[in-house]
mmCIF file of C-alpha atoms in Angstrom:
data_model
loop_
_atom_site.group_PDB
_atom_site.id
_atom_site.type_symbol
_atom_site.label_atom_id
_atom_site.label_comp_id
_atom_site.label_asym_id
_atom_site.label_seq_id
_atom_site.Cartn_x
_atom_site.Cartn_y
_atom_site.Cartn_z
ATOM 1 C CA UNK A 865 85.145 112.643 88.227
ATOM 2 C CA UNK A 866 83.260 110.311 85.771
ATOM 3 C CA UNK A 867 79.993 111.092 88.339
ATOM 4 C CA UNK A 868 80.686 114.686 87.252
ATOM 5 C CA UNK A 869 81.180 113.847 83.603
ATOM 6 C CA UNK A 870 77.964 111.986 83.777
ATOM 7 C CA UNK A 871 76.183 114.775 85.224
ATOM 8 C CA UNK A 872 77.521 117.147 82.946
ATOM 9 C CA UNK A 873 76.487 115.171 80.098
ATOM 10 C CA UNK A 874 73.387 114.680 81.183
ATOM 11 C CA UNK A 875 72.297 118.542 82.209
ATOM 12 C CA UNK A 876 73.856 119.090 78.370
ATOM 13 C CA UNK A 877 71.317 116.721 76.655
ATOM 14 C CA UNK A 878 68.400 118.066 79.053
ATOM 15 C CA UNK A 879 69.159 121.675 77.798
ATOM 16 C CA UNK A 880 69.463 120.580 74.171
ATOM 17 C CA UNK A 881 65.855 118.735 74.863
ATOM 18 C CA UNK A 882 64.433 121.888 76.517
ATOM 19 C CA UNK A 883 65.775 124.066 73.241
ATOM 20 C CA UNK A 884 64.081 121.728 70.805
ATOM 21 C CA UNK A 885 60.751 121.128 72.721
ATOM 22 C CA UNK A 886 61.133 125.421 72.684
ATOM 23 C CA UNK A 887 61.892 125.780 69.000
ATOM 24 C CA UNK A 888 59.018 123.253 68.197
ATOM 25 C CA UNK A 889 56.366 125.265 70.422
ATOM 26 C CA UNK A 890 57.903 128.166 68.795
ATOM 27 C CA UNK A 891 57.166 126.930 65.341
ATOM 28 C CA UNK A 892 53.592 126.121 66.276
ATOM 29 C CA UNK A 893 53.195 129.351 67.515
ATOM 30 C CA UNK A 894 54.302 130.884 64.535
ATOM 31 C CA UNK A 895 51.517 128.897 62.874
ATOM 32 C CA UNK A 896 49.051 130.293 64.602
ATOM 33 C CA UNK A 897 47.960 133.877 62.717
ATOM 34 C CA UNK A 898 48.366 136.377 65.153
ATOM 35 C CA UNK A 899 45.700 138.808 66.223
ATOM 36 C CA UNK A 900 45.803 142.468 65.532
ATOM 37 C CA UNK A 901 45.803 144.599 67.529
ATOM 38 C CA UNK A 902 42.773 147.640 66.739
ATOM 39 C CA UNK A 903 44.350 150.892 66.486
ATOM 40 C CA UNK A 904 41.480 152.589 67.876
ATOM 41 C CA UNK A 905 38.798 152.221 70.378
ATOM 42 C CA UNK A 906 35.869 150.555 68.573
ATOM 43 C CA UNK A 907 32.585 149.320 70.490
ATOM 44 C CA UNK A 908 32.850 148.922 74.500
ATOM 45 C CA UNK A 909 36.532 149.930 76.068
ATOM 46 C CA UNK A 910 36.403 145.939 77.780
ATOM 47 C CA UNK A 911 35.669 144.131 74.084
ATOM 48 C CA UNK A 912 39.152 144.388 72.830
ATOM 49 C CA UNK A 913 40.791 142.947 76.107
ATOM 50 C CA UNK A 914 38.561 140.118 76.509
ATOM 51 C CA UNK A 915 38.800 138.948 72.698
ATOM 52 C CA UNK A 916 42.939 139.318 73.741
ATOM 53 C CA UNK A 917 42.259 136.685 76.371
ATOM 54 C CA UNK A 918 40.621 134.807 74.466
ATOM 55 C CA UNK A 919 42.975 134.266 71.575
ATOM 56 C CA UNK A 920 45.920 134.058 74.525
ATOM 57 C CA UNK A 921 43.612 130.899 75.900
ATOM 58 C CA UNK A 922 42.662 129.150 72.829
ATOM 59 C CA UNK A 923 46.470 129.520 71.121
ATOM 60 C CA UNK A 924 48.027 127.992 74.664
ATOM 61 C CA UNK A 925 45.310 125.073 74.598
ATOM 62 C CA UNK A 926 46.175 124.559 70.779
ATOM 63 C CA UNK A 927 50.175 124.056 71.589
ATOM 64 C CA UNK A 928 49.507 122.255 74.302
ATOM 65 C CA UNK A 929 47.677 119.828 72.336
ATOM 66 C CA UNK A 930 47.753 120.482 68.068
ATOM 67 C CA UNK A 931 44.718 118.235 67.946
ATOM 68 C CA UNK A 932 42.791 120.328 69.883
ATOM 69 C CA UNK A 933 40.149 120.951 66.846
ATOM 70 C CA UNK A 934 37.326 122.646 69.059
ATOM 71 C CA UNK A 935 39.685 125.036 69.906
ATOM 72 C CA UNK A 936 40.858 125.939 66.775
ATOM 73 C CA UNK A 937 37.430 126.325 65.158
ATOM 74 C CA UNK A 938 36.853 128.798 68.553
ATOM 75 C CA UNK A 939 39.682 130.555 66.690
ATOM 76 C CA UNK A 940 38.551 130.711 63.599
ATOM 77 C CA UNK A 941 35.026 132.091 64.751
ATOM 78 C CA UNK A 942 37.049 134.574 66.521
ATOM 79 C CA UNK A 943 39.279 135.325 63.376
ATOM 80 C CA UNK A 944 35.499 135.682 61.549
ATOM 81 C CA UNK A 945 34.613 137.902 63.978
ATOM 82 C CA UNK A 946 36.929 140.323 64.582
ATOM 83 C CA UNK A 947 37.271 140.483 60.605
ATOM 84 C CA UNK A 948 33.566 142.352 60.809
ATOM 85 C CA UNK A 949 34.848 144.485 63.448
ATOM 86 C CA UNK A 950 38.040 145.641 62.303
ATOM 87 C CA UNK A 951 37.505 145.950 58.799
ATOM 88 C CA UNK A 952 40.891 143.780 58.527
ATOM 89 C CA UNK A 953 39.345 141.328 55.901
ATOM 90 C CA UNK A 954 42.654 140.534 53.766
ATOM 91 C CA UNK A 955 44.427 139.393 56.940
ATOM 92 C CA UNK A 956 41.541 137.622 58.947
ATOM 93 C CA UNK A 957 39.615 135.107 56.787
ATOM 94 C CA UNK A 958 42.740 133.773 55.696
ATOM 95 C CA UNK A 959 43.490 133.113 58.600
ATOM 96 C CA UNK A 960 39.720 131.623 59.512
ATOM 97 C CA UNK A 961 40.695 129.427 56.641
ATOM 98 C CA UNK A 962 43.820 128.250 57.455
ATOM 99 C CA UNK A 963 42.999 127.226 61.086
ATOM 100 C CA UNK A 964 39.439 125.520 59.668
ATOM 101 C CA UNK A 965 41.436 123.572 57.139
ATOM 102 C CA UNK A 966 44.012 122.350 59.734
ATOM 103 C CA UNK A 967 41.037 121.176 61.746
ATOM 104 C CA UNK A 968 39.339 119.579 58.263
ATOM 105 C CA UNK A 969 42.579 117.890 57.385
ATOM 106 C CA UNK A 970 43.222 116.092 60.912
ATOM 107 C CA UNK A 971 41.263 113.348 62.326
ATOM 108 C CA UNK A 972 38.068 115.592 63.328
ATOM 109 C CA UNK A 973 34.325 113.556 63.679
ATOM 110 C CA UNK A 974 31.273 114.582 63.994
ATOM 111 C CA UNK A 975 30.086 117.830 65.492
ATOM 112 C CA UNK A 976 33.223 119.273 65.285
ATOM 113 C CA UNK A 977 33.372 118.648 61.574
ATOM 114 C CA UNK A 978 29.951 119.506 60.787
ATOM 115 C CA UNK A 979 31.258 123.011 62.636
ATOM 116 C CA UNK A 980 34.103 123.564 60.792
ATOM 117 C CA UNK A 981 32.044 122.759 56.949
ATOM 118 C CA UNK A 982 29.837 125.390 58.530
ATOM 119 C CA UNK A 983 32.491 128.148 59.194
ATOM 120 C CA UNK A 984 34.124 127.613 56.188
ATOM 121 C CA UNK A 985 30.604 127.824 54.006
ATOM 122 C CA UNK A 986 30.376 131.674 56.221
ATOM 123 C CA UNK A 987 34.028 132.457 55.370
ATOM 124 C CA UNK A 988 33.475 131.580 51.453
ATOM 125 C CA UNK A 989 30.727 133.831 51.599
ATOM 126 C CA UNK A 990 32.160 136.817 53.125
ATOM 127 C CA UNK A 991 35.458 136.496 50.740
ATOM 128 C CA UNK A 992 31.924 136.212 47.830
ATOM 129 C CA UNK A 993 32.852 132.365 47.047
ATOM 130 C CA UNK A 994 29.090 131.754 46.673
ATOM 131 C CA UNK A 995 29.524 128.280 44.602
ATOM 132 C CA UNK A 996 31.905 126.851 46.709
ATOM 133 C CA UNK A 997 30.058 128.183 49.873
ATOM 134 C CA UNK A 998 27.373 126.776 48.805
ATOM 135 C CA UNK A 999 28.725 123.281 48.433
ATOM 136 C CA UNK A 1000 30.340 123.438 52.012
ATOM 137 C CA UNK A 1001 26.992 124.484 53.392
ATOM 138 C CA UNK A 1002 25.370 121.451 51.518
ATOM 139 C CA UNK A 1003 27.658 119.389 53.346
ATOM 140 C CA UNK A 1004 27.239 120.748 56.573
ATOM 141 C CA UNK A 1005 23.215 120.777 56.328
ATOM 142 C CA UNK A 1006 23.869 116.820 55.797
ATOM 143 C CA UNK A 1007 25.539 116.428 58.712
ATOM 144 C CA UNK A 1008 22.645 118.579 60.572
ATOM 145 C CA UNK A 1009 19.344 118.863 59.241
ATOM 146 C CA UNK A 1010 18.313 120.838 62.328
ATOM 147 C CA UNK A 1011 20.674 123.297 62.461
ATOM 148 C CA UNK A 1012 19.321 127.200 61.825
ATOM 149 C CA UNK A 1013 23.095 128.169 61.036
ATOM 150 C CA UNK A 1014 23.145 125.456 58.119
ATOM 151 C CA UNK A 1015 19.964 126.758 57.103
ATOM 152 C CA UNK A 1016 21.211 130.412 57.248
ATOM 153 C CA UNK A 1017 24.148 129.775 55.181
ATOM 154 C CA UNK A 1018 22.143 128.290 52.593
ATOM 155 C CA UNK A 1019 20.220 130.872 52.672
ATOM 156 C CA UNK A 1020 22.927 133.507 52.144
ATOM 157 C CA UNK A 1021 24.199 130.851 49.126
ATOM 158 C CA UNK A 1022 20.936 130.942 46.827
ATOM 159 C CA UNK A 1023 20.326 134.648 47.588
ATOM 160 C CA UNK A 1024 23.659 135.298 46.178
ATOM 161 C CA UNK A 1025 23.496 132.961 43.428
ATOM 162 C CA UNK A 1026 20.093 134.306 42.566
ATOM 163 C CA UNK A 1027 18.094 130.782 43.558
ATOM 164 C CA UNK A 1028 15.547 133.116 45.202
ATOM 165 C CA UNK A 1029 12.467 130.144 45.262
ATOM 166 C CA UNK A 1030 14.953 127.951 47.151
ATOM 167 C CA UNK A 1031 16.431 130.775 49.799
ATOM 168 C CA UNK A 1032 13.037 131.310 50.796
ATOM 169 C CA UNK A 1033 12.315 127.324 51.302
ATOM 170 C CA UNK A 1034 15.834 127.328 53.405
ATOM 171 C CA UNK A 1035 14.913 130.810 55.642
ATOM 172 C CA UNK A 1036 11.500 129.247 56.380
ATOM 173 C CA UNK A 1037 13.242 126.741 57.747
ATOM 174 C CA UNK A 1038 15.367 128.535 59.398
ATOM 175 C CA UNK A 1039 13.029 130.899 61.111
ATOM 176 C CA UNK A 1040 11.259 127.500 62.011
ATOM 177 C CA UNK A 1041 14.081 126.542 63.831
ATOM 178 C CA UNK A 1042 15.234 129.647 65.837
ATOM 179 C CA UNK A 1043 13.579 132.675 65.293
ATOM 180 C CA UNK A 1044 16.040 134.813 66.601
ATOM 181 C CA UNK A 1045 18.284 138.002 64.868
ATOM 182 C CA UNK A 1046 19.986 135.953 61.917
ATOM 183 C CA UNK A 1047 16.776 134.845 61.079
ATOM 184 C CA UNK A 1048 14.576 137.780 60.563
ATOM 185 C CA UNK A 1049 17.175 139.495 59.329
ATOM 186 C CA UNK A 1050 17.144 137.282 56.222
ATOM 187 C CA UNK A 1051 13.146 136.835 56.145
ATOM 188 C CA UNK A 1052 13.739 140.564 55.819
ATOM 189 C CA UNK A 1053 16.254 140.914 53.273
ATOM 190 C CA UNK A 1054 14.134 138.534 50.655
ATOM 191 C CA UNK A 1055 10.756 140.439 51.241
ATOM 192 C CA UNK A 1056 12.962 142.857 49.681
ATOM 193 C CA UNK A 1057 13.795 141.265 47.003
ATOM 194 C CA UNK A 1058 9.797 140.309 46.376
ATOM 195 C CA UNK A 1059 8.895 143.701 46.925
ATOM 196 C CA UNK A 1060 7.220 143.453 50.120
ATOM 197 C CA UNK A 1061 8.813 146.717 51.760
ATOM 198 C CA UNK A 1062 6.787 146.913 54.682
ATOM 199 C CA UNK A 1063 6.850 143.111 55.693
ATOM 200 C CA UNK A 1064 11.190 143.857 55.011
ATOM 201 C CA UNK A 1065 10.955 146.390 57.534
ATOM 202 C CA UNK A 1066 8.988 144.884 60.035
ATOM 203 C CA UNK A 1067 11.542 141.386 60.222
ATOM 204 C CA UNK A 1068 14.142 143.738 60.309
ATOM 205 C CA UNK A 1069 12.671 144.937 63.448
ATOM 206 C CA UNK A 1070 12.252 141.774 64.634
ATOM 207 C CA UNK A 1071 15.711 141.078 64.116
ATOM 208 C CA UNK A 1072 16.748 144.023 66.258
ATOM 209 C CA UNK A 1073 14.775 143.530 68.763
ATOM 210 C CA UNK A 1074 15.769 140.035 69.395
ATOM 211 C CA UNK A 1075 19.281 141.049 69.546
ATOM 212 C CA UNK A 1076 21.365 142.026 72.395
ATOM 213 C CA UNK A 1077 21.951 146.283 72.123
ATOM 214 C CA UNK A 1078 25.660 147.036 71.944
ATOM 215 C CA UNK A 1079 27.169 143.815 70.108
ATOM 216 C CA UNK A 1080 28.078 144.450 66.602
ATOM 217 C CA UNK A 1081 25.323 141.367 64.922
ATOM 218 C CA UNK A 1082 22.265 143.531 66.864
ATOM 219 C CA UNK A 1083 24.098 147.230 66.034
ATOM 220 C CA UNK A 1084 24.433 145.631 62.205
ATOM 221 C CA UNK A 1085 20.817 144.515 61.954
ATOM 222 C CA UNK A 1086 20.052 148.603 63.472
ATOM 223 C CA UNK A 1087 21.760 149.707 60.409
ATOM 224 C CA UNK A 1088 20.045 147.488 57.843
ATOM 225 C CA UNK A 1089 16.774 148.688 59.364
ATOM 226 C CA UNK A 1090 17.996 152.570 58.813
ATOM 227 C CA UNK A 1091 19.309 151.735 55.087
ATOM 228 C CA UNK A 1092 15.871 150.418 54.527
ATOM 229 C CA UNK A 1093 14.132 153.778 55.905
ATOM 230 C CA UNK A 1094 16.303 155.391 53.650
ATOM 231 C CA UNK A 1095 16.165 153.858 50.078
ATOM 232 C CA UNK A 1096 12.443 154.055 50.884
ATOM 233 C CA UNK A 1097 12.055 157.502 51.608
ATOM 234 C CA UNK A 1098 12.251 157.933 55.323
ATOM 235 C CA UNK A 1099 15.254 159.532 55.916
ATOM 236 C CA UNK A 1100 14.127 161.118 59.328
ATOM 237 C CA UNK A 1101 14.031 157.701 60.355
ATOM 238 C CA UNK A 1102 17.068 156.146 59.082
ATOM 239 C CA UNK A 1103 19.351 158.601 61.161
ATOM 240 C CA UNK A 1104 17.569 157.954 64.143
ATOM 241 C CA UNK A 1105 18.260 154.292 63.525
ATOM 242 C CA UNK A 1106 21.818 155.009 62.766
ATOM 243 C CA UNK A 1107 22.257 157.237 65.584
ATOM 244 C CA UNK A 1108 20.879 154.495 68.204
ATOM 245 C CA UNK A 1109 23.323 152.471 66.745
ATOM 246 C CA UNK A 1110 26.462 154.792 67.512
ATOM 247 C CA UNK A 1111 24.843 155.175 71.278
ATOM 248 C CA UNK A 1112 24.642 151.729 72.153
ATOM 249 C CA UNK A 1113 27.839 151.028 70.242
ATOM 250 C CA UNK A 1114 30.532 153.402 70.778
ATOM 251 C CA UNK A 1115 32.915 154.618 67.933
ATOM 252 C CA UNK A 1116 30.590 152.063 65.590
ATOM 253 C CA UNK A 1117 32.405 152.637 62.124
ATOM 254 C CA UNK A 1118 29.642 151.784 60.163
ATOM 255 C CA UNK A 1119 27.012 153.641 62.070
ATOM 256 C CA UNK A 1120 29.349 156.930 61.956
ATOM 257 C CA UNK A 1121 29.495 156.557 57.763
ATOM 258 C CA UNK A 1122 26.035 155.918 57.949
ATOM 259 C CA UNK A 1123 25.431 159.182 59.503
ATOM 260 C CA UNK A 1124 27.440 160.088 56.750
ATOM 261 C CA UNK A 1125 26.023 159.374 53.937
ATOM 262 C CA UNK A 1126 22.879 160.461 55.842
ATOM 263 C CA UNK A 1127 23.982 163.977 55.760
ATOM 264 C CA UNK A 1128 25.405 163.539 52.280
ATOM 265 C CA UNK A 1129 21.656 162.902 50.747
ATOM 266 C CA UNK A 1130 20.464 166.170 52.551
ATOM 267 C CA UNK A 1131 23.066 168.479 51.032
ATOM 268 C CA UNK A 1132 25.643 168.711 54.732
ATOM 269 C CA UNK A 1133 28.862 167.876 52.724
ATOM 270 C CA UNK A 1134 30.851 169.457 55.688
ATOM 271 C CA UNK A 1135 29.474 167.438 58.226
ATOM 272 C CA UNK A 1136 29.076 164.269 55.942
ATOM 273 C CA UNK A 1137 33.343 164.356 54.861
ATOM 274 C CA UNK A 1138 33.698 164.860 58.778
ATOM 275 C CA UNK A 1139 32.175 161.947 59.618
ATOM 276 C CA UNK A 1140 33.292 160.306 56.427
ATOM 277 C CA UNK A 1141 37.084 160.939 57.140
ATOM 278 C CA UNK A 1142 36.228 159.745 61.199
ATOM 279 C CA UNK A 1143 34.879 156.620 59.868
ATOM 280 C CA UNK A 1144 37.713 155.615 57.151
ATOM 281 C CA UNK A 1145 40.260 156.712 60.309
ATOM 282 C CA UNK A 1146 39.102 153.477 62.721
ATOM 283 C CA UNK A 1147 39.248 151.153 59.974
ATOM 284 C CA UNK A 1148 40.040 150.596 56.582
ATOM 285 C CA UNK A 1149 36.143 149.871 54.966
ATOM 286 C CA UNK A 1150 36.723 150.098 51.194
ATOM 287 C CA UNK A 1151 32.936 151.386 51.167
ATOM 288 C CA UNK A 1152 33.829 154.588 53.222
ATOM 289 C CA UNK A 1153 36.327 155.470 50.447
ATOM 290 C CA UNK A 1154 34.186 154.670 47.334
ATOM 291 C CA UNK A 1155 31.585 157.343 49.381
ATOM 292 C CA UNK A 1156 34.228 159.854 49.513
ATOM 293 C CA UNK A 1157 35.209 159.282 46.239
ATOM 294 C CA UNK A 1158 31.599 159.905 44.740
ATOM 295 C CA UNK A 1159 31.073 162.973 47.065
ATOM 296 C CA UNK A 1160 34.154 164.806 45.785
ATOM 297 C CA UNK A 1161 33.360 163.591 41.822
ATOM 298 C CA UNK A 1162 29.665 165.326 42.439
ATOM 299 C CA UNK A 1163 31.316 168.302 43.445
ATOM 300 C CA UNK A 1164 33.573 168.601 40.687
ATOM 301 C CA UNK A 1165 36.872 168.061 42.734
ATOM 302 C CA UNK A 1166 38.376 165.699 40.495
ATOM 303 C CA UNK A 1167 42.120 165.502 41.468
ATOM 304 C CA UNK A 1168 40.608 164.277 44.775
ATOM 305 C CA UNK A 1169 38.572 162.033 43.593
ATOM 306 C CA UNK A 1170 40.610 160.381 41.086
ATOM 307 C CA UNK A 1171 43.281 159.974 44.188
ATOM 308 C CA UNK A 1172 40.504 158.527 45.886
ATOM 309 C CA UNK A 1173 39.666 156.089 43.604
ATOM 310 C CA UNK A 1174 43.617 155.084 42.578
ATOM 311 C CA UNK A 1175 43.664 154.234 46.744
ATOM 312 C CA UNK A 1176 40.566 152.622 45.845
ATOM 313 C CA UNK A 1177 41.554 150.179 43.696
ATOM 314 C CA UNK A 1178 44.836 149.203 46.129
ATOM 315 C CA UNK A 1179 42.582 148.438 48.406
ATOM 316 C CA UNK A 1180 40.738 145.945 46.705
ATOM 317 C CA UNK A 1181 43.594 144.763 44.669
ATOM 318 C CA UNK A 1182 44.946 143.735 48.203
ATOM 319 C CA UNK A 1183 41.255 141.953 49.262
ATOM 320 C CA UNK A 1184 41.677 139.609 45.769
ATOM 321 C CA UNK A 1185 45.258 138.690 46.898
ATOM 322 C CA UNK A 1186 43.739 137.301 50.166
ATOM 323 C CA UNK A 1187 40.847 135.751 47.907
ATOM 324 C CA UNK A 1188 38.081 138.285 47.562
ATOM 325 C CA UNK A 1189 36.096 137.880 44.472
ATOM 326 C CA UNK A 1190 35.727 141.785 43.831
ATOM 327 C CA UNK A 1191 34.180 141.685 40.186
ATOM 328 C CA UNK A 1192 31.371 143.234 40.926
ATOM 329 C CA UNK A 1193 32.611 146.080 43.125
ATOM 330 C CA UNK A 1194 35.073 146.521 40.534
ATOM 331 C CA UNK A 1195 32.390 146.892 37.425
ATOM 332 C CA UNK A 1196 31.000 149.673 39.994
ATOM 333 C CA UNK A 1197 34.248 151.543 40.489
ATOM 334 C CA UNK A 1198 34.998 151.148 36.945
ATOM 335 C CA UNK A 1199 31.385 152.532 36.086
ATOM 336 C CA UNK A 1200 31.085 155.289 38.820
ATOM 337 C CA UNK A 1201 34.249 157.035 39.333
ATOM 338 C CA UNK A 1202 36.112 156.152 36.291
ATOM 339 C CA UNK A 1203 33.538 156.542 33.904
ATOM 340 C CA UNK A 1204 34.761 153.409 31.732
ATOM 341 C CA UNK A 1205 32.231 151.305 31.217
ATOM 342 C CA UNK A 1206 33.760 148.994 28.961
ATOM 343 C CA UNK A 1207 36.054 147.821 31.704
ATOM 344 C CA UNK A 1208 32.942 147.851 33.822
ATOM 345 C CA UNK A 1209 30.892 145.466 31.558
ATOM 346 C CA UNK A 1210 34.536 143.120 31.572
ATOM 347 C CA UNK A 1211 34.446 142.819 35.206
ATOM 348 C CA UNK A 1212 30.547 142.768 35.474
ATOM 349 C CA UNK A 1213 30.367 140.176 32.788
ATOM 350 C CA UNK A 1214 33.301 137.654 34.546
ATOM 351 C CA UNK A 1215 30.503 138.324 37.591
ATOM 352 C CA UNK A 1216 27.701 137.504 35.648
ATOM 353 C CA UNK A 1217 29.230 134.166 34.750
ATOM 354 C CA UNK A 1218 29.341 132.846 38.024
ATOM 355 C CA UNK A 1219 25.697 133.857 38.938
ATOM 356 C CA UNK A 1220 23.867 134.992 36.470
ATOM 357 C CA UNK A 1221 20.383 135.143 38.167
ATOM 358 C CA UNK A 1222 21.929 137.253 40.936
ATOM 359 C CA UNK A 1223 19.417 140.461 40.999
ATOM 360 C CA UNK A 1224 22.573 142.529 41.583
ATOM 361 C CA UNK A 1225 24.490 141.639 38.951
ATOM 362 C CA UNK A 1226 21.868 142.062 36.607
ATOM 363 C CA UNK A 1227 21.128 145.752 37.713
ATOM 364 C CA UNK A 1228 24.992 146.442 37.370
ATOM 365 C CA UNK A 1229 24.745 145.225 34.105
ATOM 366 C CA UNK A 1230 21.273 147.171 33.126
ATOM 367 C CA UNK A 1231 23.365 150.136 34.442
ATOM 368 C CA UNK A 1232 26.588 149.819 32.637
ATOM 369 C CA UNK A 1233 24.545 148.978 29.035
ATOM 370 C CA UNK A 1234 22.048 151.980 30.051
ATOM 371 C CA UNK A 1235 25.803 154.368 29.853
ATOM 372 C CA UNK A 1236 26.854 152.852 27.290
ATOM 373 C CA UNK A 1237 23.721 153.698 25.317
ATOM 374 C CA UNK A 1238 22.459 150.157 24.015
ATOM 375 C CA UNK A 1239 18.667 149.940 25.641
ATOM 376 C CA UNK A 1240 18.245 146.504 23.976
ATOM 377 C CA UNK A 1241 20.464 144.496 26.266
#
């Protein structure tokens, strides 16, 4: 009988072990930011399923073992990624910065920490945290002076910031390096900024052509190359860009409102709020709705576009609750669809204070003064 009491006693404290060790990977689990699920099909039919397994794989390894820091920075690169696919900024970096902290708060040494200052610098600077990017880049390129992401990121830093002399000191390194997609890409972005239209185009074909067809970087760098074609007059040739894009990257968001706006600048406002309304359907790109917005303001549709614009401003009310710095898109909406540019010039100014060499924010500024009538400033 006491055998049996024993027993009993013992299977009792087993199960109460088994519901705690449960409860605790429970906790961890909970965490863990979860991965959304993409309500439609966007890029290849197989790229949803294997970024599923992935996640799956990388949050077991991290309960298994919570100092598992390689595979929480995999997470947060996925987090980074599928934030550029999805569209679903406010929830993703976040959560990119909440799993890179974890891994900057434990006990984490060299590479692995020289990895995670270098994914946080890339999330800063997609939630437009250029300062602080900038000084977590800094760090990183200490910890790696050969590394063409470190260099990258610093470029990305002083182009925002306006440094121009030293982004081009930092992509020439870069390009040095690994002369590959991410680097012509930004070897073409600041021959832009010099003026050098031709030599922008060419890197930017470079950049393509270095990249795999079908993945969103290569499909992005496509784009750029069409936008370029068509702020400089070739619109022919920016829709043939954009429409390689969609064909080597199914239900591409960004190359559909491309196409778009393409149609928009040659009068098709049918086929450009089709495509419009397909693009802002797969996922939720502020951009696609400011485009909308504009279109139905040009055509005098007002109640539209003021609803358009109210949504608008949700939107990015929501991306500065996740820690956006939406100023300057802001000044724009402010300037553009509500036609108040003194609420413009407050959110262009608060801008202008963090980088006031920014080429950008200056030409914001330029416009807002230019509505406001004062050609001095």
């Amino acid at each position: 009988m006491k055998i049996l009491q024993i027993l009993s006693v013992a299977a009792l404290l087993i199960f109460l072990l088994s519901c705690q060790a449960t409860n605790k990977t429970v906790q961890q689990e909970q965490q863990i930011p979860e991965l959304l699920m993409r309500p439609h099909l966007i890029g290849p039919e197989e790229e949803m399923g294997y970024i599923k397994d992935t996640y799956q794989s990388l949050v077991t390894r991290i309960n298994a073992n919570p100092a598992d820091y390689e595979s929480m920075l995999s997470l947060a690169e996925l987090f980074m990624q599928e934030a550029r696919i999805s569209g679903e900024h406010g929830h993703y970096y976040p959560a990119a910065l909440q799993v890179i902290n974890t891994a900057l708060n434990g006990q984490i040494e060299d590479p692995l920490k020289y990895r995670a200052l270098l994914d946080k610098a890339s999330v800063l600077l997609s939630l437009h945290q250029f300062p602080e990017a900038k000084e977590f880049g800094a760090q990183a390129l200490k910890l790696n002076a050969f590394s063409a992401d470190a260099y990258g990121v610093m470029v990305d830093a002083y182009v925002e910031l306006g440094d121009y002399e030293n982004a081009v000191i930092m992509a020439d390194k870069m390009v040095s390096i690994r002369p590959d997609l991410r680097s012509y890409s930004r070897v073409s972005y600041l021959r832009e900024i010099y003026g050098d239209v031709n030599g922008s185009i060419e890197a930017m074909k470079l950049a393509v052509s270095a990249g795999y067809p079908g993945m969103e970087q290569t499909e992005w760098a496509r784009l750029t190359l069409g936008h370029l074609y068509e702020q400089y007059g070739h619109q022919d040739s920016a829709m043939i860009q954009y429409a390689s894009a969609l064909s080597a990257r199914p239900n591409y968001p960004f190359a559909i409102a491309a196409l778009a706006n393409g149609y928009a600048n040659v009068g098709n406002s049918k086929m450009a709020d089709s495509l419009n309304a397909v693009a802002s359907n797969l996922i939720p790109e502020v951009g696609f709705f400011v485009d909308k917005a504009m279109w139905e303001k040009e055509k005098g549709q007002l109640e539209n576009a003021n609803a358009i614009t109210k949504e608008v401003l949700a939107m990015m009310a929501d991306d500065e609750k996740a820690g956006h710095s939406m100023s300057l898109e802001l000044a724009r909406v402010h300037l553009l669809l509500k036609d108040d540019p003194s609420t413009a010039l407050d959110y262009a100014m608060k801008e202008y204070a963090v980088r006031p060499e920014n080429i950008d924010v200056n030409k914001v500024l330029a416009e807002i003064y230019f509505h406001q009538n004062d050609l001095i400033k």
